[in-house]
Amino acid sequence: MSISENIKKIKAEIPENTTLVAVSKTKSKEDILEAYETGHKVFGENKIQEMTEKWEELPKDIEWHMIGHVQRNKVKYMAPYVSLIHAVDSLKLLKEIEKEAKKNDRSINCLLQIKIAEEENKFGISVDKAKELLSSEAFQQMSHVKVVGLMGMATLTEKEEKIRKEFRFLKTTFEDLKKDFPSLYILSMGMSGDYHIALDCGSNMVRVGSAIFGERNYN
Ligand SMILES: *Cc1c(COP(=O)(O)O)cnc(C)c1O
C-alpha cells in the first residue's frame, strides 16, 4: 500500500480524540509531502538537525514533534518552531528549553518520558522523579515551558501481556499525576507494532513510523 493509503487506514482505526504522529525520521521530503497531501499535519522526528532541515523546506503549517532523546546543546535549533518535545527526562533539559523558548518569545509544550520498559537502553525517568520535577520550585517558576503529558515506550517483545502491563502502568501513572498536575492531558504511547494495544490501554497520542512509510533504511 502507498503512504497515503496507509495513513488513511490508520486514521480510520484510531479514535477521533487521538493524535497520530507520523514518524518520518530518515524519510524523504517527498514521502512527507505524500502524507501531508492527505491532510495530515503532525510529523515526528528523532534528530534535531534532520527535523530542522525538513522544517525549513516543507510547508510551514506542519507541526513538528521531537520524539527522540534531546541533547541540551541542540535545543536552540528547534526552539523557534517545535510544537511538542516528547522525551524530556531532566530538570536541566527543561531549564534549557525554558531559556531558548524565552529567547524566541514563545512557550514550548513538553512531555516527560517515563521509563516503563525493562530494557536498560531505554531512556526515561521514574514516576517519583517525575513528581519531584513537577513539584520543584525551579520548574514552577518557568513561564515558557509547559509539561502537558507523559510519554513511554514499551519493551520490544512479542509478549503482548508484557506490553499491555507496561502501558497500563503508564496510564495509571498518568491518571494519578493528573490529580495533582491538571495541566497534563497528553498520553503519548504506541508505535507501529503496539499502537492497538496502547489505544486499548488509554493512549491519546500514537507515534507511528514504519506502518505508514515502510521500513527504514539506516545507512
Ligand atoms: C522511531 C520511533 C517511533 C516509530 O517507530 P515505528 O516502529 O516505525 O512505528 C516511535 N517513537 C519513537 C520514540 C521512535 O524513536
Coordinates of N, CA and C in Angstrom, one line a residue, residues 18 34 154 177:
T18 N -7.7 11.1 19.3 CA -6.4 10.6 19.4 C -5.5 11.2 18.3
E34 N 3.7 13.4 0.5 CA 2.6 12.5 0.2 C 1.7 12.3 1.3
A154 N 7.2 0.9 25.4 CA 7.1 -0.5 26.0 C 8.3 -1.3 25.5
L177 N -1.1 11.3 38.4 CA -0.4 12.6 38.3 C -1.3 13.7 37.9

